[in-house]
Structure formats: C-alpha cells, structure tokens
Amino acid sequence: SQAPVKVAVTGGAGHIAYSLLFRIIQGQLVGPDTPVELRLLEIAPAMKALEGVAMEIDDCASPLVSNIVMSDDPNVAFDGANICLLVGARPRGKGMNRSDLLAANGAIFAPQGQAINDHAADDVRILVTGNPANTNTLIARTHAPDVPATRFTSLMRLDHNRALSQLAKKTGAAVTDIRKLAVWGNHSDTQYPDITHATIAGRPAVEVVNDTNWMENEFIPTVAKRGGAIIDARGASSATSAANATADHMHDLLVGSPAGDWVTMGVTSDGSYGIPEGLICGMPCTTSNGEYEIVQGLEFSAFGKAKLAATIAELENERQAVHELGLV
Ligand code: NAI
C-alpha cells in the first residue's frame, strides 16, 4: 500500500482546523487515494481540546487516516512532515498594537521555521494561513535557511475565491467560466483584486462587466474587506471558507493549476513587476508537482499600478517592522 503523506497542521484545536482536518481526511488535499498521517501541533493549554478533535477524526473511521500524532512541541509535530499547514497564530488582543502583534507572531513563527528546517521531510511544502499571513511566512522562511524559499507560500486563495464569487455574481457567469483572476499584495485591506487579465467564457472580464465604477468602488473593497464583513455578520472570523481555501491552495500546488488558468498564492517575490525581491506577496502563479511559477509579463493600468504600489508599501512596512524586532 501507498506510504502516507505526513501532514502537519498547527492550531489543530482552532476553528479553521475544525473544518480543515475533515477535508484532509476526505482526501481533498493530496488526493482521494493517498493515506495521510496527521501531525497536529497546539499549545499546551489546548492539548485536551486537540485530543477531542482527534477523537472525532477517529470517529469518522476514514480509510485515509494512517495515524494521528499530537504535540505541543514543533520539533515533534514537524518531524518528517511533507506538508506543513501553519494555521495557528496569535490574534490581536485588547490593547495590542501592531508591533506587539508582530512580536507575538514572531515568537510562534520563528521557532516553527527553525523546527521545519531541522526536522521536516526533504520535500516539505509549507503554507501559512495564520495572520498576518504574508509576514508570518517571511519570518518562518527566514528561520529555515536550509529549506528552499520557494517551498514557503502564504494563503491568498481565500481572497482569490472571494473575488471569483463576486465576479460570478455580478456577471451571472459560472465560476468555472472565469479564468485568470489575480489578487496582488497583502492579505489585508490594501490587497488588489485584479480582473483586468481575467476572461469570462473567453471574453475579457472588463468588457463583460463594463462598469469601471463597480470594479474600483464595489468589487475591490467588497473582496478586500470581506473578512471584516464576515466577522460583523457571524461574530467570528471566516473559518470554513479559510479551511476550504487552505485545502484548495495546497491541492493545486501539489496537483497543478488548471490548463489555461492560474491561481493566486503568496510567494517569495523574484523581483517581477517591481515587487521587491524576497517579499511574500500575493501573485498569480501556475503550479505543477509542488512547484510554482510566477506568471510573467502582465500589463497594469495606471489604477492597477497605484493599487499594487500601495499594497507593496504595506508589505515593506511590515517587513521593516519585523526586521526592527530582529525577526528577519
Ligand atoms: P482560532 O483562534 O480558533 O485557532 C487558532 C489555534 O491556534 C488555537 O487553538 C490556538 O491555541 C492555536 N495556537 C496558537 N499559538 C499556537 C502555536 N504556537 N502553535 C500551535 N498552535 C497555536 O483561530 P482560527 O479561526 O482557526 O484562525 C487561525 C488563523 O488564521 C488566525 O490567525 C486568523 O486570523 C487566520 N485567518 C487567515 C485567513 C487568510 O485568508 N489568510 C482567513 C481567516 C483566518
């Protein structure tokens, strides 16, 4: 029988994991026939809740689960891991400023990067979902000098999926008719959801939409502020949709993006589009076999250029802040 893929998930007792783990054991990450070993990381006070989650995984009697390992030690959880889904993070607490938040997450993602460096499998692929996702990825990557930078990616797929759904609603198209959407920049309000390269059933999306005001003043803010809208409505942050996007991202990275289309991922900039090298930035990528390529040669409108510049400035600011904290 096939050797199990070892999938480490951090924040295993949290809300996103409560959806994500049950997608993984149904084969939505690595394929319907590949067994998985789950390696779940939590902090000590959440270990009991994590045991409850593991009991529920047992009770699904999934044929794909070969083993469940639980630990509060990243050196154990990441040992031999082929896939690391870094979901657990420190949310902004009362009275915490941005620097406190970055420092608190640095204390999580620096040791986790180190542990991945020292213990993960040679073919490891890492996806960071925990916020601030782009900068947490930068921190983890910095602390894993022996792991190729291209193995580290951050979640922009939820933004991409949100954009797809909004564009489909606006035009009455099926999401499957839409190709080549992109969401550039940071997973934050400054992101640039970009339909200018997109097609809908083969026609330029901009032509189908034919409404610049909608694109600039409704579509972009709706997508960029969707997380906040969900918190307002649900009283809790997006969980199942974030889990869905996490699974989509890793699935497409491993299995490959559809022909004639691309996916949005947060990846290490190679300097394309004037995005400073090394920043973790949302960009359109084609993928196959666990590798990605940044889509090259796209043209930007003046509006698009300004949007890209603003979100890049924010990412550079975050990088500077964690640099000053000695984290990168
Ligand atoms: P949650 O608070 O329900 O769960 C987080 C879990 O992580 C908790 O169980 C906590 O004990 C655990 N944790 C904290 N520090 C840890 C550490 N050092 N090692 C292992 N586990 C640790 O939060 P939820 O809703 O599951 O969200 C998780 C993260 O995902 C948050 O940072 C959230 O902002 C982010 N998120 C990102 C999105 C994206 O599109 N990039 C979308 C939605 C949420």
PDB file of N, CA and C and ligand atoms in Angstrom, residues 10-17 41-43 46 87-91 108 112 129-131 133 155 158-159 187 237-239 242, ligand 1:
ATOM      1  N   THR A  10      -0.904  23.182  12.336  1.00  0.00           N
ATOM      2  CA  THR A  10      -0.788  23.889  13.614  1.00  0.00           C
ATOM      3  C   THR A  10      -2.110  24.568  13.946  1.00  0.00           C
ATOM      4  N   GLY A  11      -2.328  24.793  15.228  1.00  0.00           N
ATOM      5  CA  GLY A  11      -3.635  25.331  15.637  1.00  0.00           C
ATOM      6  C   GLY A  11      -4.703  24.280  15.455  1.00  0.00           C
ATOM      7  N   GLY A  12      -4.342  23.037  15.715  1.00  0.00           N
ATOM      8  CA  GLY A  12      -5.224  21.888  15.437  1.00  0.00           C
ATOM      9  C   GLY A  12      -6.544  21.922  16.182  1.00  0.00           C
ATOM     10  N   ALA A  13      -6.599  22.653  17.294  1.00  0.00           N
ATOM     11  CA  ALA A  13      -7.846  22.722  18.061  1.00  0.00           C
ATOM     12  C   ALA A  13      -8.651  23.978  17.732  1.00  0.00           C
ATOM     13  N   GLY A  14      -8.195  24.751  16.765  1.00  0.00           N
ATOM     14  CA  GLY A  14      -8.860  26.021  16.446  1.00  0.00           C
ATOM     15  C   GLY A  14     -10.002  25.860  15.462  1.00  0.00           C
ATOM     16  N   HIS A  15     -10.613  26.989  15.126  1.00  0.00           N
ATOM     17  CA  HIS A  15     -11.813  26.961  14.277  1.00  0.00           C
ATOM     18  C   HIS A  15     -11.526  26.513  12.853  1.00  0.00           C
ATOM     19  N   ILE A  16     -10.473  27.064  12.251  1.00  0.00           N
ATOM     20  CA  ILE A  16     -10.175  26.681  10.865  1.00  0.00           C
ATOM     21  C   ILE A  16      -9.840  25.193  10.793  1.00  0.00           C
ATOM     22  N   ALA A  17      -8.999  24.752  11.730  1.00  0.00           N
ATOM     23  CA  ALA A  17      -8.605  23.332  11.721  1.00  0.00           C
ATOM     24  C   ALA A  17      -9.819  22.418  11.842  1.00  0.00           C
ATOM     25  N   LEU A  41      -0.187  20.180  15.893  1.00  0.00           N
ATOM     26  CA  LEU A  41       0.517  21.000  16.877  1.00  0.00           C
ATOM     27  C   LEU A  41      -0.464  21.938  17.559  1.00  0.00           C
ATOM     28  N   GLU A  42      -0.383  22.017  18.863  1.00  0.00           N
ATOM     29  CA  GLU A  42      -1.155  23.004  19.638  1.00  0.00           C
ATOM     30  C   GLU A  42      -0.285  23.511  20.782  1.00  0.00           C
ATOM     31  N   ILE A  43      -0.776  24.541  21.442  1.00  0.00           N
ATOM     32  CA  ILE A  43      -0.106  24.994  22.654  1.00  0.00           C
ATOM     33  C   ILE A  43      -0.627  24.136  23.816  1.00  0.00           C
ATOM     34  N   ALA A  46      -4.251  23.910  25.068  1.00  0.00           N
ATOM     35  CA  ALA A  46      -5.260  23.443  24.102  1.00  0.00           C
ATOM     36  C   ALA A  46      -5.107  21.956  23.776  1.00  0.00           C
ATOM     37  N   VAL A  87      -1.538  27.143  10.568  1.00  0.00           N
ATOM     38  CA  VAL A  87      -2.828  27.805  10.743  1.00  0.00           C
ATOM     39  C   VAL A  87      -2.882  28.579  12.065  1.00  0.00           C
ATOM     40  N   GLY A  88      -2.330  28.007  13.111  1.00  0.00           N
ATOM     41  CA  GLY A  88      -2.383  28.636  14.435  1.00  0.00           C
ATOM     42  C   GLY A  88      -1.564  29.918  14.468  1.00  0.00           C
ATOM     43  N   ALA A  89      -2.119  30.955  15.032  1.00  0.00           N
ATOM     44  CA  ALA A  89      -1.403  32.225  15.140  1.00  0.00           C
ATOM     45  C   ALA A  89      -1.994  32.976  16.320  1.00  0.00           C
ATOM     46  N   ARG A  90      -1.356  34.087  16.634  1.00  0.00           N
ATOM     47  CA  ARG A  90      -1.809  34.890  17.759  1.00  0.00           C
ATOM     48  C   ARG A  90      -2.693  36.011  17.235  1.00  0.00           C
ATOM     49  N   PRO A  91      -3.974  36.016  17.602  1.00  0.00           N
ATOM     50  CA  PRO A  91      -4.832  37.119  17.153  1.00  0.00           C
ATOM     51  C   PRO A  91      -4.504  38.398  17.921  1.00  0.00           C
ATOM     52  N   ILE A 108       6.016  32.762  17.567  1.00  0.00           N
ATOM     53  CA  ILE A 108       5.444  31.492  17.076  1.00  0.00           C
ATOM     54  C   ILE A 108       6.155  31.031  15.810  1.00  0.00           C
ATOM     55  N   GLN A 112       8.919  27.872  14.752  1.00  0.00           N
ATOM     56  CA  GLN A 112       8.321  26.882  13.845  1.00  0.00           C
ATOM     57  C   GLN A 112       9.147  26.756  12.568  1.00  0.00           C
ATOM     58  N   THR A 129      -1.373  30.087   6.848  1.00  0.00           N
ATOM     59  CA  THR A 129      -2.715  30.675   6.864  1.00  0.00           C
ATOM     60  C   THR A 129      -2.849  31.685   8.003  1.00  0.00           C
ATOM     61  N   GLY A 130      -2.172  31.442   9.102  1.00  0.00           N
ATOM     62  CA  GLY A 130      -2.286  32.300  10.295  1.00  0.00           C
ATOM     63  C   GLY A 130      -1.826  33.723  10.020  1.00  0.00           C
ATOM     64  N   ASN A 131      -2.604  34.672  10.460  1.00  0.00           N
ATOM     65  CA  ASN A 131      -2.323  36.091  10.179  1.00  0.00           C
ATOM     66  C   ASN A 131      -1.360  36.732  11.171  1.00  0.00           C
ATOM     67  N   ALA A 133      -0.531  36.711   7.552  1.00  0.00           N
ATOM     68  CA  ALA A 133      -0.002  35.521   6.882  1.00  0.00           C
ATOM     69  C   ALA A 133       1.263  35.805   6.064  1.00  0.00           C
ATOM     70  N   LEU A 155      -1.313  32.088   2.313  1.00  0.00           N
ATOM     71  CA  LEU A 155      -2.669  31.944   1.791  1.00  0.00           C
ATOM     72  C   LEU A 155      -3.207  33.267   1.252  1.00  0.00           C
ATOM     73  N   LEU A 158      -8.091  32.481  -0.360  1.00  0.00           N
ATOM     74  CA  LEU A 158      -9.420  32.880   0.100  1.00  0.00           C
ATOM     75  C   LEU A 158      -9.824  34.177  -0.594  1.00  0.00           C
ATOM     76  N   ASP A 159      -8.882  35.105  -0.725  1.00  0.00           N
ATOM     77  CA  ASP A 159      -9.150  36.360  -1.423  1.00  0.00           C
ATOM     78  C   ASP A 159      -9.486  36.085  -2.887  1.00  0.00           C
ATOM     79  N   HIS A 187      -2.526  40.009   2.272  1.00  0.00           N
ATOM     80  CA  HIS A 187      -3.840  39.549   2.734  1.00  0.00           C
ATOM     81  C   HIS A 187      -4.348  40.551   3.766  1.00  0.00           C
ATOM     82  N   SER A 237     -14.499  34.974  12.942  1.00  0.00           N
ATOM     83  CA  SER A 237     -13.836  35.160  11.656  1.00  0.00           C
ATOM     84  C   SER A 237     -14.051  33.945  10.755  1.00  0.00           C
ATOM     85  N   SER A 238     -13.913  34.172   9.448  1.00  0.00           N
ATOM     86  CA  SER A 238     -14.157  33.120   8.464  1.00  0.00           C
ATOM     87  C   SER A 238     -13.356  31.878   8.831  1.00  0.00           C
ATOM     88  N   ALA A 239     -14.014  30.777   8.893  1.00  0.00           N
ATOM     89  CA  ALA A 239     -13.324  29.549   9.292  1.00  0.00           C
ATOM     90  C   ALA A 239     -13.430  28.485   8.197  1.00  0.00           C
ATOM     91  N   ALA A 242     -11.946  29.686   4.984  1.00  0.00           N
ATOM     92  CA  ALA A 242     -10.483  29.737   5.098  1.00  0.00           C
ATOM     93  C   ALA A 242      -9.894  28.331   5.007  1.00  0.00           C
TER      94      ALA A 242
HETATM   95  P1  NAI B   1      -8.546  30.090  16.446  1.00  0.00           P
HETATM   96  O1  NAI B   1      -8.163  31.077  17.489  1.00  0.00           O
HETATM   97  O2  NAI B   1      -9.868  29.419  16.515  1.00  0.00           O
HETATM   98  O3  NAI B   1      -7.460  28.916  16.418  1.00  0.00           O
HETATM   99  C1  NAI B   1      -6.100  29.149  16.464  1.00  0.00           C
HETATM  100  C2  NAI B   1      -5.491  27.989  17.219  1.00  0.00           C
HETATM  101  O4  NAI B   1      -4.080  28.125  17.142  1.00  0.00           O
HETATM  102  C3  NAI B   1      -5.863  27.958  18.686  1.00  0.00           C
HETATM  103  O5  NAI B   1      -6.385  26.676  19.013  1.00  0.00           O
HETATM  104  C4  NAI B   1      -4.541  28.230  19.392  1.00  0.00           C
HETATM  105  O6  NAI B   1      -4.409  27.520  20.625  1.00  0.00           O
HETATM  106  C5  NAI B   1      -3.549  27.706  18.363  1.00  0.00           C
HETATM  107  N1  NAI B   1      -2.195  28.235  18.518  1.00  0.00           N
HETATM  108  C6  NAI B   1      -1.799  29.450  18.970  1.00  0.00           C
HETATM  109  N2  NAI B   1      -0.472  29.520  19.037  1.00  0.00           N
HETATM  110  C7  NAI B   1      -0.006  28.333  18.604  1.00  0.00           C
HETATM  111  C8  NAI B   1       1.305  27.784  18.457  1.00  0.00           C
HETATM  112  N3  NAI B   1       2.388  28.490  18.795  1.00  0.00           N
HETATM  113  N4  NAI B   1       1.422  26.541  17.993  1.00  0.00           N
HETATM  114  C9  NAI B   1       0.327  25.818  17.693  1.00  0.00           C
HETATM  115  N5  NAI B   1      -0.931  26.262  17.832  1.00  0.00           N
HETATM  116  C10 NAI B   1      -1.083  27.510  18.268  1.00  0.00           C
HETATM  117  O7  NAI B   1      -8.319  30.814  15.061  1.00  0.00           O
HETATM  118  P2  NAI B   1      -8.822  30.370  13.606  1.00  0.00           P
HETATM  119  O8  NAI B   1     -10.158  30.939  13.371  1.00  0.00           O
HETATM  120  O9  NAI B   1      -8.624  28.911  13.438  1.00  0.00           O
HETATM  121  O10 NAI B   1      -7.790  31.196  12.702  1.00  0.00           O
HETATM  122  C11 NAI B   1      -6.417  30.862  12.681  1.00  0.00           C
HETATM  123  C12 NAI B   1      -5.620  31.943  11.977  1.00  0.00           C
HETATM  124  O11 NAI B   1      -5.990  32.033  10.617  1.00  0.00           O
HETATM  125  C13 NAI B   1      -5.822  33.347  12.540  1.00  0.00           C
HETATM  126  O12 NAI B   1      -4.559  33.971  12.586  1.00  0.00           O
HETATM  127  C14 NAI B   1      -6.689  34.011  11.517  1.00  0.00           C
HETATM  128  O13 NAI B   1      -6.519  35.408  11.518  1.00  0.00           O
HETATM  129  C15 NAI B   1      -6.142  33.403  10.260  1.00  0.00           C
HETATM  130  N6  NAI B   1      -7.000  33.520   9.074  1.00  0.00           N
HETATM  131  C16 NAI B   1      -6.363  33.696   7.873  1.00  0.00           C
HETATM  132  C17 NAI B   1      -7.072  33.826   6.710  1.00  0.00           C
HETATM  133  C18 NAI B   1      -6.360  34.029   5.415  1.00  0.00           C
HETATM  134  O14 NAI B   1      -7.039  34.152   4.392  1.00  0.00           O
HETATM  135  N7  NAI B   1      -5.048  34.091   5.352  1.00  0.00           N
HETATM  136  C19 NAI B   1      -8.540  33.776   6.724  1.00  0.00           C
HETATM  137  C20 NAI B   1      -9.117  33.538   8.014  1.00  0.00           C
HETATM  138  C21 NAI B   1      -8.357  33.426   9.153  1.00  0.00           C
END
